[in-house]
Tab-separated table of C-alpha atoms in Angstrom:
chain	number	residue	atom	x	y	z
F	2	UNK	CA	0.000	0.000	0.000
F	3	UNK	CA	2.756	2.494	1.182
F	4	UNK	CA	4.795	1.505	-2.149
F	5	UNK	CA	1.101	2.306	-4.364
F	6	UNK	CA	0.557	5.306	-2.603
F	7	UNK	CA	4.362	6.642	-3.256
F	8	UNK	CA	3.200	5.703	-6.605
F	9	UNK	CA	0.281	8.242	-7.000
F	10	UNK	CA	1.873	10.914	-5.375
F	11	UNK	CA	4.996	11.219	-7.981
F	12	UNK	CA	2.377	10.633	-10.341
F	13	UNK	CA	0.428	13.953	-9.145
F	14	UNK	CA	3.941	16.063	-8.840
F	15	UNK	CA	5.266	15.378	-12.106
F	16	UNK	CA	1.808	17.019	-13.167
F	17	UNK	CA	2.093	20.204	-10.484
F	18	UNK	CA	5.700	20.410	-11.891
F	19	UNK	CA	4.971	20.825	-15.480
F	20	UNK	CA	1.272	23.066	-15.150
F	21	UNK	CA	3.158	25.215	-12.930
F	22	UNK	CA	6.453	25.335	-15.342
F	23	UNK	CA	3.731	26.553	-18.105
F	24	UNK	CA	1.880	28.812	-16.056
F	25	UNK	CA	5.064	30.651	-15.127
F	26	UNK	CA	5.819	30.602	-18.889
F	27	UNK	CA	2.781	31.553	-20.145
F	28	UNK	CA	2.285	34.631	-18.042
F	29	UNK	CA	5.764	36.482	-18.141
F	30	UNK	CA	6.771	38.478	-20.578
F	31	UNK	CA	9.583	38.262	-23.103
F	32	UNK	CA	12.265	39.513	-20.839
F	33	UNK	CA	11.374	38.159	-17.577
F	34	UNK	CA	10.959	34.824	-18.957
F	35	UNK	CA	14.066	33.163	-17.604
F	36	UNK	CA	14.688	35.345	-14.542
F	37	UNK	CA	11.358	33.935	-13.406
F	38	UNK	CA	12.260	30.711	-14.320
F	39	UNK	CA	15.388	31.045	-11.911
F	40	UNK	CA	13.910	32.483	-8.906
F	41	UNK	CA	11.850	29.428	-8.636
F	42	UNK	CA	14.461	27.263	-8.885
F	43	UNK	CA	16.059	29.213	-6.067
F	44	UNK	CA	13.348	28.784	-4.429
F	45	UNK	CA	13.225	24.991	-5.007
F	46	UNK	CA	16.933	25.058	-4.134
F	47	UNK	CA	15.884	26.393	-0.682
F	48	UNK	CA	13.843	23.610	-0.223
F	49	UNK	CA	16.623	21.304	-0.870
F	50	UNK	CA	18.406	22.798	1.839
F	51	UNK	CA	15.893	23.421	4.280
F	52	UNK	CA	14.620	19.707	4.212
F	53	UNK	CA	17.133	17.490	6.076
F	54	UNK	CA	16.797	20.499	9.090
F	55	UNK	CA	12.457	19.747	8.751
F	56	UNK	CA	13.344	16.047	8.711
F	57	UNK	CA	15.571	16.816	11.665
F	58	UNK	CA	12.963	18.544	13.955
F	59	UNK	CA	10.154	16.139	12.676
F	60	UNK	CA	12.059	12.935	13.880
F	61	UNK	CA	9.123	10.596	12.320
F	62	UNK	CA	8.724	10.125	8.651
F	63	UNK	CA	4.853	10.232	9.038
F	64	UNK	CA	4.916	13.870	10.872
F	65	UNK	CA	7.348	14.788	7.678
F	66	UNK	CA	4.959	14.007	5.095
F	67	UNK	CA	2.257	15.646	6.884
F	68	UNK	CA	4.359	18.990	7.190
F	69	UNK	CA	5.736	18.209	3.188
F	70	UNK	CA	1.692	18.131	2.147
F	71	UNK	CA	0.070	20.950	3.603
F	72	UNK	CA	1.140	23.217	1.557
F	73	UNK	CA	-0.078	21.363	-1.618
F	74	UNK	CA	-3.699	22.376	-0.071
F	75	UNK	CA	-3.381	25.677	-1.899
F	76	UNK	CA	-3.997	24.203	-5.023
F	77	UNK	CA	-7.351	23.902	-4.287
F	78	UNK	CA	-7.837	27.476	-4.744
F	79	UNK	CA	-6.149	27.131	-8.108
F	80	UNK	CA	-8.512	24.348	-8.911
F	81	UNK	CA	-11.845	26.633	-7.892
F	82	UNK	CA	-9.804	29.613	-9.170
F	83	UNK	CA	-9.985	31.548	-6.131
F	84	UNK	CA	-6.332	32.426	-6.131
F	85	UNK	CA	-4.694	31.931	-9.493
F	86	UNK	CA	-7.229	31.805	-12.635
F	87	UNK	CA	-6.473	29.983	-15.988
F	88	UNK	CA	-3.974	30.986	-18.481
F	89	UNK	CA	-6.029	33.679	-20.952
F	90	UNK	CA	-3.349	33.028	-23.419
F	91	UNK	CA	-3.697	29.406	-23.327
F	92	UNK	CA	-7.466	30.011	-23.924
F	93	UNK	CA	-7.374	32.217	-26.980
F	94	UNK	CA	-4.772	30.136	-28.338
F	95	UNK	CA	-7.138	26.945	-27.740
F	96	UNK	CA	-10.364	29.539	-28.978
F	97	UNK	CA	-12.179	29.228	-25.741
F	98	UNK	CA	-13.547	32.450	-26.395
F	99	UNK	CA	-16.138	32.510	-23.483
F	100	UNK	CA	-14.077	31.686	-20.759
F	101	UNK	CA	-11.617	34.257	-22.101
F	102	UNK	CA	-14.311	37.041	-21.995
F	103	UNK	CA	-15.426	35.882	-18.542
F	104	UNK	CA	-11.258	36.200	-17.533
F	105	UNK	CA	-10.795	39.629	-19.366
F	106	UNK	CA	-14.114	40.792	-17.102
F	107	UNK	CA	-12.685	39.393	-14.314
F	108	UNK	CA	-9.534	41.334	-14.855
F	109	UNK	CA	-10.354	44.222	-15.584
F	110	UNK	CA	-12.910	44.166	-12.729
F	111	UNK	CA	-9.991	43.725	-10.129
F	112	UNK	CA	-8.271	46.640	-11.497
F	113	UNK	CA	-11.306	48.956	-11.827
F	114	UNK	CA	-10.508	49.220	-16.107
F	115	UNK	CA	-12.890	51.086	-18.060
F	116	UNK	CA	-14.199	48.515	-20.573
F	117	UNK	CA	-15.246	50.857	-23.302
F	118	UNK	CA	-11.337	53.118	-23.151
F	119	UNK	CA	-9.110	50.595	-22.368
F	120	UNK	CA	-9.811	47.444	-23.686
F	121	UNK	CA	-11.903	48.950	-26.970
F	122	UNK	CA	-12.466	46.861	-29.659
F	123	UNK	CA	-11.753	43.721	-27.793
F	124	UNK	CA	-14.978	42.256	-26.326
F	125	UNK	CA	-16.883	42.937	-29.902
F	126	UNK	CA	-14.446	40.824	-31.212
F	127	UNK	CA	-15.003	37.944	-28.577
F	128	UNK	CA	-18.361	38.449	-29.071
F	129	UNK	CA	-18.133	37.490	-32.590
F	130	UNK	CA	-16.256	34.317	-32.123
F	131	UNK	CA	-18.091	32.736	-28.822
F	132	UNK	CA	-20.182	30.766	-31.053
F	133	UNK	CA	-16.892	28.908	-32.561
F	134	UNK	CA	-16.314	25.340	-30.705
F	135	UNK	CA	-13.601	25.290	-28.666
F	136	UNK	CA	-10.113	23.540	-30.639
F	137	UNK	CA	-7.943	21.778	-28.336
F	138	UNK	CA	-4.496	20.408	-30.071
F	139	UNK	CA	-2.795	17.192	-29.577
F	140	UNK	CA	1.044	16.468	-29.272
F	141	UNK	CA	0.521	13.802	-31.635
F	142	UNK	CA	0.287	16.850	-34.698
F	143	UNK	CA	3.922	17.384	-34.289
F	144	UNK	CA	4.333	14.660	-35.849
F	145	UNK	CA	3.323	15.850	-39.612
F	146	UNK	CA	5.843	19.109	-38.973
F	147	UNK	CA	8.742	20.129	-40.310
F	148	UNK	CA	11.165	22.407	-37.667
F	149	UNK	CA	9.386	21.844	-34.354
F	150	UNK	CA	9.330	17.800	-34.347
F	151	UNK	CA	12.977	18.130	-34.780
F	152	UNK	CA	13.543	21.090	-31.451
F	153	UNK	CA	11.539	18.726	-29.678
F	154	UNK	CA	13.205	15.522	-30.018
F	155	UNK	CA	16.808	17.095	-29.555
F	156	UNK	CA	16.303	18.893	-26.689
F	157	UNK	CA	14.525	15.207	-25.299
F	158	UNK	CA	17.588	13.866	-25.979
F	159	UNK	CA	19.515	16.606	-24.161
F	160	UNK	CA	17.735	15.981	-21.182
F	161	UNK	CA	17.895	12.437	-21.310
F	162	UNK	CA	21.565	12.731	-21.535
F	163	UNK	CA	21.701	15.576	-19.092
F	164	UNK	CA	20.506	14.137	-16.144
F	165	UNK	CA	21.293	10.660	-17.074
F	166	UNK	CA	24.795	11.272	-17.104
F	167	UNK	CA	24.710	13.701	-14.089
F	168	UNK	CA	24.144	10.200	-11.845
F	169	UNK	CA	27.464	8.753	-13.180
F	170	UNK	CA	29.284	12.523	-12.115
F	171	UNK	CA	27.644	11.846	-8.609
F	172	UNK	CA	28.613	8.213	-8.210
F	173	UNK	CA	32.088	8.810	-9.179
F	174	UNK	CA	32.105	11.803	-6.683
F	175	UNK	CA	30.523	9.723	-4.223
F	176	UNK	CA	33.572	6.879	-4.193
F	177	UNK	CA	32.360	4.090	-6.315
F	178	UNK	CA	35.166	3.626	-8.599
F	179	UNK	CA	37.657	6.753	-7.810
F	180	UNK	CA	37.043	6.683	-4.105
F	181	UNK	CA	37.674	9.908	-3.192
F	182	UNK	CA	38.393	11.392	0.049
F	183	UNK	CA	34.660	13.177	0.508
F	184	UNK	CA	33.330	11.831	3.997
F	185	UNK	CA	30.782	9.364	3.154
F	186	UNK	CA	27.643	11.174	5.239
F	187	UNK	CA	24.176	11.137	3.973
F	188	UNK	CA	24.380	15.267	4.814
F	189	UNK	CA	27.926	16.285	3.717
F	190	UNK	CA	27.122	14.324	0.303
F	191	UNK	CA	23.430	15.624	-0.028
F	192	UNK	CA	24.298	19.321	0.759
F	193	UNK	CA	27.420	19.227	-1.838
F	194	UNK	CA	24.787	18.079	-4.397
F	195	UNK	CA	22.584	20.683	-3.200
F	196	UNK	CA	25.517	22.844	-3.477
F	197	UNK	CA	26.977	22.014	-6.675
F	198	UNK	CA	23.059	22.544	-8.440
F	199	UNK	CA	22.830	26.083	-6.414
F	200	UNK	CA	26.376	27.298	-8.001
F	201	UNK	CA	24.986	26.148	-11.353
F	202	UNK	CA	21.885	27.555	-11.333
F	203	UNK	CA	23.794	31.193	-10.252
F	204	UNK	CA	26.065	30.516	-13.652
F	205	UNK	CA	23.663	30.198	-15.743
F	206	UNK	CA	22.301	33.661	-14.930
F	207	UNK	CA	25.093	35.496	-16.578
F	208	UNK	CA	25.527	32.715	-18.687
F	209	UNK	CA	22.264	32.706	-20.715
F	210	UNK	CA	22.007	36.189	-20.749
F	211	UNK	CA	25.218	36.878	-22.642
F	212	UNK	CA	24.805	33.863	-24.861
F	213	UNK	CA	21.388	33.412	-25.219
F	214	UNK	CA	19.296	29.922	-24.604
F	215	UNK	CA	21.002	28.307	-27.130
F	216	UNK	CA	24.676	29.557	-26.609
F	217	UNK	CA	24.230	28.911	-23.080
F	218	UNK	CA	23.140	24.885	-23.718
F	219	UNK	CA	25.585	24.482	-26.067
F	220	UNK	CA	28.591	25.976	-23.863
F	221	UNK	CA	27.324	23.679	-20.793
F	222	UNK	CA	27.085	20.592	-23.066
F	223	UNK	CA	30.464	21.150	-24.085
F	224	UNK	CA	31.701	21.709	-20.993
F	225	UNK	CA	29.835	18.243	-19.728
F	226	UNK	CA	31.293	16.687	-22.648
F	227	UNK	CA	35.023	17.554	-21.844
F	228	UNK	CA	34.455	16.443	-18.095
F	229	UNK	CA	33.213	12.962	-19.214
F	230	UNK	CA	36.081	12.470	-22.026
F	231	UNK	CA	38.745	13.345	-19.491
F	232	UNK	CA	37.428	11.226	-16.295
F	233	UNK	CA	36.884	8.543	-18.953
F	234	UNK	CA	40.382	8.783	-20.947
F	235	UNK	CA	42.942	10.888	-18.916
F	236	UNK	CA	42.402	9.180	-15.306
F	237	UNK	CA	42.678	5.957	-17.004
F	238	UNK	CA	46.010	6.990	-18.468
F	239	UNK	CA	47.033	8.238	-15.285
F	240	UNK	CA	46.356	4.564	-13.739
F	241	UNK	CA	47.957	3.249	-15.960
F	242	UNK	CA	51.185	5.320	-15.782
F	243	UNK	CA	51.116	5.563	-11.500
F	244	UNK	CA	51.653	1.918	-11.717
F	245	UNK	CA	55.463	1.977	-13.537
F	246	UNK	CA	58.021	1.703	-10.510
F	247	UNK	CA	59.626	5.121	-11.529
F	248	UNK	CA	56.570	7.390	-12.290
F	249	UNK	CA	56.388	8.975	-8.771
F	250	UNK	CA	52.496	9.297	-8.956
F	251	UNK	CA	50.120	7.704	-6.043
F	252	UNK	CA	46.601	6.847	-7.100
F	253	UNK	CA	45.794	10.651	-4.779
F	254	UNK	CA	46.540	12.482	-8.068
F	255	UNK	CA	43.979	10.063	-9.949
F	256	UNK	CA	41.442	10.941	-7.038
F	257	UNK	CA	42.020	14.655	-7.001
F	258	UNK	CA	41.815	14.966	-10.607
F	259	UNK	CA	38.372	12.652	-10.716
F	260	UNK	CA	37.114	14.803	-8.134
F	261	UNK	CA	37.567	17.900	-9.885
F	262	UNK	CA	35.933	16.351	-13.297
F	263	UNK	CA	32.971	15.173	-11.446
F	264	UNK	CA	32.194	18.411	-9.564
F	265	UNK	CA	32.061	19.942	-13.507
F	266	UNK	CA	30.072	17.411	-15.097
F	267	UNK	CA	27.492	17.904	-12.108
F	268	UNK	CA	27.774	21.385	-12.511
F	269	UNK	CA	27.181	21.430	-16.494
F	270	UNK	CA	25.036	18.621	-16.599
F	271	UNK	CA	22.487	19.925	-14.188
F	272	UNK	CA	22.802	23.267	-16.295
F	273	UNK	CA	22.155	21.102	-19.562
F	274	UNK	CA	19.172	19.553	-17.946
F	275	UNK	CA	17.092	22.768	-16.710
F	276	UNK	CA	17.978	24.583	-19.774
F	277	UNK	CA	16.716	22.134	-22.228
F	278	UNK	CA	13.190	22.103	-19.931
F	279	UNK	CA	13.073	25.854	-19.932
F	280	UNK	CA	14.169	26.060	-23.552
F	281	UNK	CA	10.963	23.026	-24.713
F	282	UNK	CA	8.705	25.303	-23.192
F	283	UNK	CA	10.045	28.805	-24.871
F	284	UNK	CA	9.490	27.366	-28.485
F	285	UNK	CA	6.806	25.013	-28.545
F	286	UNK	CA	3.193	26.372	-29.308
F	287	UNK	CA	0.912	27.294	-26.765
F	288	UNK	CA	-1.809	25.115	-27.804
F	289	UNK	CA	0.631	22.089	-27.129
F	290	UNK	CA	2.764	23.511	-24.170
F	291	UNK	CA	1.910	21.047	-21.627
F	292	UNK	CA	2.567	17.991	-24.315
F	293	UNK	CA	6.041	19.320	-25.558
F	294	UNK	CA	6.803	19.884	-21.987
F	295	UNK	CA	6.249	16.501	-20.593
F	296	UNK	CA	8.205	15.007	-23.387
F	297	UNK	CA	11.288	16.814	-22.222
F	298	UNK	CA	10.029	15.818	-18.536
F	299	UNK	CA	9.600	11.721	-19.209
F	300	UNK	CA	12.865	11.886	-20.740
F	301	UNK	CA	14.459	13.823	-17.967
F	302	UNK	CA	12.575	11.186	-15.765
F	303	UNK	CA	14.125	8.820	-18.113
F	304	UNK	CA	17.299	9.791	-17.633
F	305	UNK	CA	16.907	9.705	-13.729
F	306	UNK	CA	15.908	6.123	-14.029
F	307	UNK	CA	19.142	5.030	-14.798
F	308	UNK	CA	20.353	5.087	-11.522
F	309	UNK	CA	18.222	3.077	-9.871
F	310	UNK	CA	18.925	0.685	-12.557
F	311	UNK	CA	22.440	0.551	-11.936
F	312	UNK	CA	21.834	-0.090	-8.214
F	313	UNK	CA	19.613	-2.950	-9.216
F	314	UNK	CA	23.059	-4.918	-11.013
F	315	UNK	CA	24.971	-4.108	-8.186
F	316	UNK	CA	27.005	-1.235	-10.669
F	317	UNK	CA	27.815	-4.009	-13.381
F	318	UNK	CA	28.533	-2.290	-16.636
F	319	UNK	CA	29.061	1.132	-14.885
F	320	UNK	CA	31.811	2.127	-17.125
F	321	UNK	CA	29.892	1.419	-20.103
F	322	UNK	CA	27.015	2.987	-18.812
F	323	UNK	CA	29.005	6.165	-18.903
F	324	UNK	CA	30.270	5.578	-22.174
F	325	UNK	CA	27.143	5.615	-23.899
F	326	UNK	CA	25.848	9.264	-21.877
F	327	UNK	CA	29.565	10.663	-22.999
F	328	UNK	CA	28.729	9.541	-26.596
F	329	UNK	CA	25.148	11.340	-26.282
F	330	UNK	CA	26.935	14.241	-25.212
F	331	UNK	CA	28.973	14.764	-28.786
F	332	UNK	CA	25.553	13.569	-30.537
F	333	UNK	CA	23.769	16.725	-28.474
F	334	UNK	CA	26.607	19.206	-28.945
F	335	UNK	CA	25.900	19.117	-33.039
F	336	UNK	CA	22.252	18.780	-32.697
F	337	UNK	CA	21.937	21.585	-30.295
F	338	UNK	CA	23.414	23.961	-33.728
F	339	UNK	CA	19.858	23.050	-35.147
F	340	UNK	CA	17.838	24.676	-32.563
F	341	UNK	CA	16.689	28.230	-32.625
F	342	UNK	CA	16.963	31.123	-30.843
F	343	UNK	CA	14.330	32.071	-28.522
F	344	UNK	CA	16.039	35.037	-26.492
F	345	UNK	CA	13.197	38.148	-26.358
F	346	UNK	CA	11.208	36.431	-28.543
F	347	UNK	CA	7.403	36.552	-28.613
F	348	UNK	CA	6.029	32.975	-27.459
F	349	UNK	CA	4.552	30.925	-30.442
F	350	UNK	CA	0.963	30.507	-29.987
F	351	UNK	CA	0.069	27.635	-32.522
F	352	UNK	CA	1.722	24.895	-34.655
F	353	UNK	CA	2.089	27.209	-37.744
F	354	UNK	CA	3.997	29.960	-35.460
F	355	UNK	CA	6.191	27.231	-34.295
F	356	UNK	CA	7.335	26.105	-37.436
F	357	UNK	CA	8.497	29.674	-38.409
F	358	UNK	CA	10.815	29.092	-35.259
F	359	UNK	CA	14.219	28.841	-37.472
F	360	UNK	CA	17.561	28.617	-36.810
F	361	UNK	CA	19.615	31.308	-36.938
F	362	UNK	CA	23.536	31.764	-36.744
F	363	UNK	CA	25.586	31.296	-33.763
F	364	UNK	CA	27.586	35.047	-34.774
F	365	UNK	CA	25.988	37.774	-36.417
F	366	UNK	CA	26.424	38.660	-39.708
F	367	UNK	CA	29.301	40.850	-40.514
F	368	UNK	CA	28.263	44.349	-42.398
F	369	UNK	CA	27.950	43.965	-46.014
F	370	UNK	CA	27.841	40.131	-45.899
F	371	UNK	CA	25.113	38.142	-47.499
F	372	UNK	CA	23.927	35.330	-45.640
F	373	UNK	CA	23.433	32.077	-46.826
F	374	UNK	CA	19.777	30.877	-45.378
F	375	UNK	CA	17.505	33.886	-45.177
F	376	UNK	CA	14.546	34.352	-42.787
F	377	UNK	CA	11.151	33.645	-43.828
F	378	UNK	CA	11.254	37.440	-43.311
F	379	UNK	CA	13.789	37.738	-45.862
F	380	UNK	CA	11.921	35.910	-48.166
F	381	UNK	CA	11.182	37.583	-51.517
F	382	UNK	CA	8.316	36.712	-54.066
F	383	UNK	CA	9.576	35.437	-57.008
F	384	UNK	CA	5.669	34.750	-58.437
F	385	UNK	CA	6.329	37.059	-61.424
F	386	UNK	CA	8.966	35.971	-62.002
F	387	UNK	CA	8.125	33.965	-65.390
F	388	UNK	CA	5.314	36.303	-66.556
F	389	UNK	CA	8.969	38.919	-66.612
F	390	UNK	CA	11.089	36.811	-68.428
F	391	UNK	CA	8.222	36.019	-70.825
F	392	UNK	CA	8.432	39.904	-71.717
F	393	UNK	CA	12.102	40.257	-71.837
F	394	UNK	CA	13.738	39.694	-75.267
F	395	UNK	CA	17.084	39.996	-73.600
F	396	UNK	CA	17.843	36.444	-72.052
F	397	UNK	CA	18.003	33.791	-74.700
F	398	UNK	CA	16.022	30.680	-74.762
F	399	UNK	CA	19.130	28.369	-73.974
F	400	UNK	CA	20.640	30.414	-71.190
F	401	UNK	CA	19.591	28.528	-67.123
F	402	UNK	CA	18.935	30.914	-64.626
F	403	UNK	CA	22.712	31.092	-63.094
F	404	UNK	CA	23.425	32.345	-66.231
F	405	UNK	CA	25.343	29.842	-68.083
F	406	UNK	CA	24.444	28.513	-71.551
F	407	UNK	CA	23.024	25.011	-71.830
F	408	UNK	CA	24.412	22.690	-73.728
């Protein structure tokens, strides 16, 4: 019963997790997106490290989950929407036009608006459209598109390998293979995690806002990728060479120099993971938010599961395990050059608007340079282009259109 009832209630989370992550989305605007994001994961970081003190004064596991639950009774109001109403942008995207008259009264109710001066013209054009039926979008669409199939399944796959290979950083940090000199105590090892995911959620501040979402994820893949390559190839090498008689070298150099690799790839990797969430929900349509979101989710979920798996073979085939997640790391690095940019950008609202989601280059172009893939922007019409050459008498029949003659 207690192992079925553990069941449901990670069940329910993963659901709080990802309306909430969409909510928070959905209602900020372009340039408070990600600072948003970050103060609540500061905020989850402070419950990281206020929960072994509230486990502390609680003594019994029972009393803990009591005190863990009450504040989940909130929702309720969110359910009745007493505190927090639905997501107007979510319902005009989804053409709920009713409900999102009833909201916009609501609103502008609480804020004592004049309806006819500040909101003019938009109720007559609700009114209008409250007798179309409301059109709710499946994930499943995605399927038949072009750009946004593509963002979706590589930033999956940079979550899976995110947090997938973040395990193998902690277990080599934790003494499995390396055995390093950290004090093996459930609280010195749960507050360096705790730690380590605090300092990388304060880089990635700076970070992302110099770079942008997708120079950001592609620096911390990078750097995730170098930390697996080197604990993988260079402390073998240096095994292998503090065994010769002469060499001088005790395995402490091996253990210092693991240590230092794993703190990185926990650093970076937990970087790669939240930025790949936060970057699914940026360019994926409104209308499909909450699908494109728990895609990235399940395989950050995914990517959890491996650990548990490897405690369940007692560790057997650890080193390949983190073969494999440094593999996925090069894989991600080139498919992360696919992705667009979503810095300041408006929030696409429906399948159509996230196809025009293109990539664009890593540097700007320099002045006077023509680039090589335009915009759909950029694009020009080139309809008339036969009834002109119809009229002109100065191209001859035999020349192509670079110019050269045919043969």
């Amino acid at each position: 019963m207690f192992s079925t009832l553990r069941f449901f209630e990670g069940f329910c989370l993963a659901g709080i997790v990802l309306s909430l992550y969409a909510l928070r989305i959905e209602l900020c605007p372009p340039g408070h997106r990600f600072m948003i994001t970050m103060v609540a994961s500061f905020i989850e970081m402070a419950g990281q490290f206020l929960m072994p003190g509230l486990a502390a004064l609680c003594r019994d596991w029972q009393v803990l989950q009591a005190v863990i639950i009450c504040p989940f009774m909130q929702l309720l109001g969110y359910w009745l929407r007493l505190i927090f109403p639905e997501s107007l942008r979510w319902l005009m995207a989804t053409q709920q036009f009713e409900a999102s008259k009833e909201l916009i009264l609501q609103f502008t109710h609480k804020n004592r608006m004049n309806t006819e001066s500040d909101i003019k013209g938009v109720l007559p054009e609700l009114e209008k459209e409250i007798a179309r039926r409301p059109k709710k979008v499946c994930i499943v669409k995605v399927v038949g598109t072009r750009n946004l199939w593509k963002n979706i399944v590589v930033l999956c796959v940079n979550s899976l390998t995110g947090y997938g290979i973040h395990h193998c950083f902690a277990k080599s940090m934790m003494g499995h293979e390396a055995k390093m000199a950290i004090t093996h105590n459930f609280y010195a090892d749960y507050y360096t995690m705790a730690g380590i995911a605090l300092a990388s959620c304060l880089a990635m501040c700076p970070v992302v806002g110099f770079l942008g979402r997708r120079g950001g994820l592609l620096l911390f893949m990078i750097l995730t990728a170098l930390a697996s390559l080197l604990q993988l190839g260079l402390l073998n090498l240096i095994g292998k060479y503090s065994q010769l008689p002469d060499s001088g070298m005790s395995d402490s150099v091996k253990d210092k120099f693991s240590t230092a690799f794993s703190i990185v790839g926990m650093f970076s990797s937990h970087a790669v993971g939240s930025l790949s969430v936060f970057f699914c929900a940026e360019i994926t349509p409104t209308v499909i938010r909450g699908g494109g979101l728990g895609l990235v989710l399940a395989s950050a979920g995914f990517g959890r599961l491996t650990a548990p798996i490897m405690e369940l073979h007692n560790q057997k085939g650890y080193f390949l395990h983190h073969v494999i997640f440094a593999c996925c790391t090069l894989i991600c690095i080139i498919c992360i050059l696919l992705l667009p940019e979503s810095k300041n950008q408006n929030l696409p609202e429906n399948i159509p608007d996230g196809e025009h989601y293109t990539r664009q280059p890593l540097l700007p172009h320099k002045k006077g340079e023509q680039p090589l893939l335009l915009t759909n922007s950029e694009l020009k019409d080139y309809s008339g282009l036969h009834d002109s050459a119809a009229v002109s008498d100065g191209i001859s029949e035999n020349t192509t259109a670079n110019g050269m003659k045919s043969m």
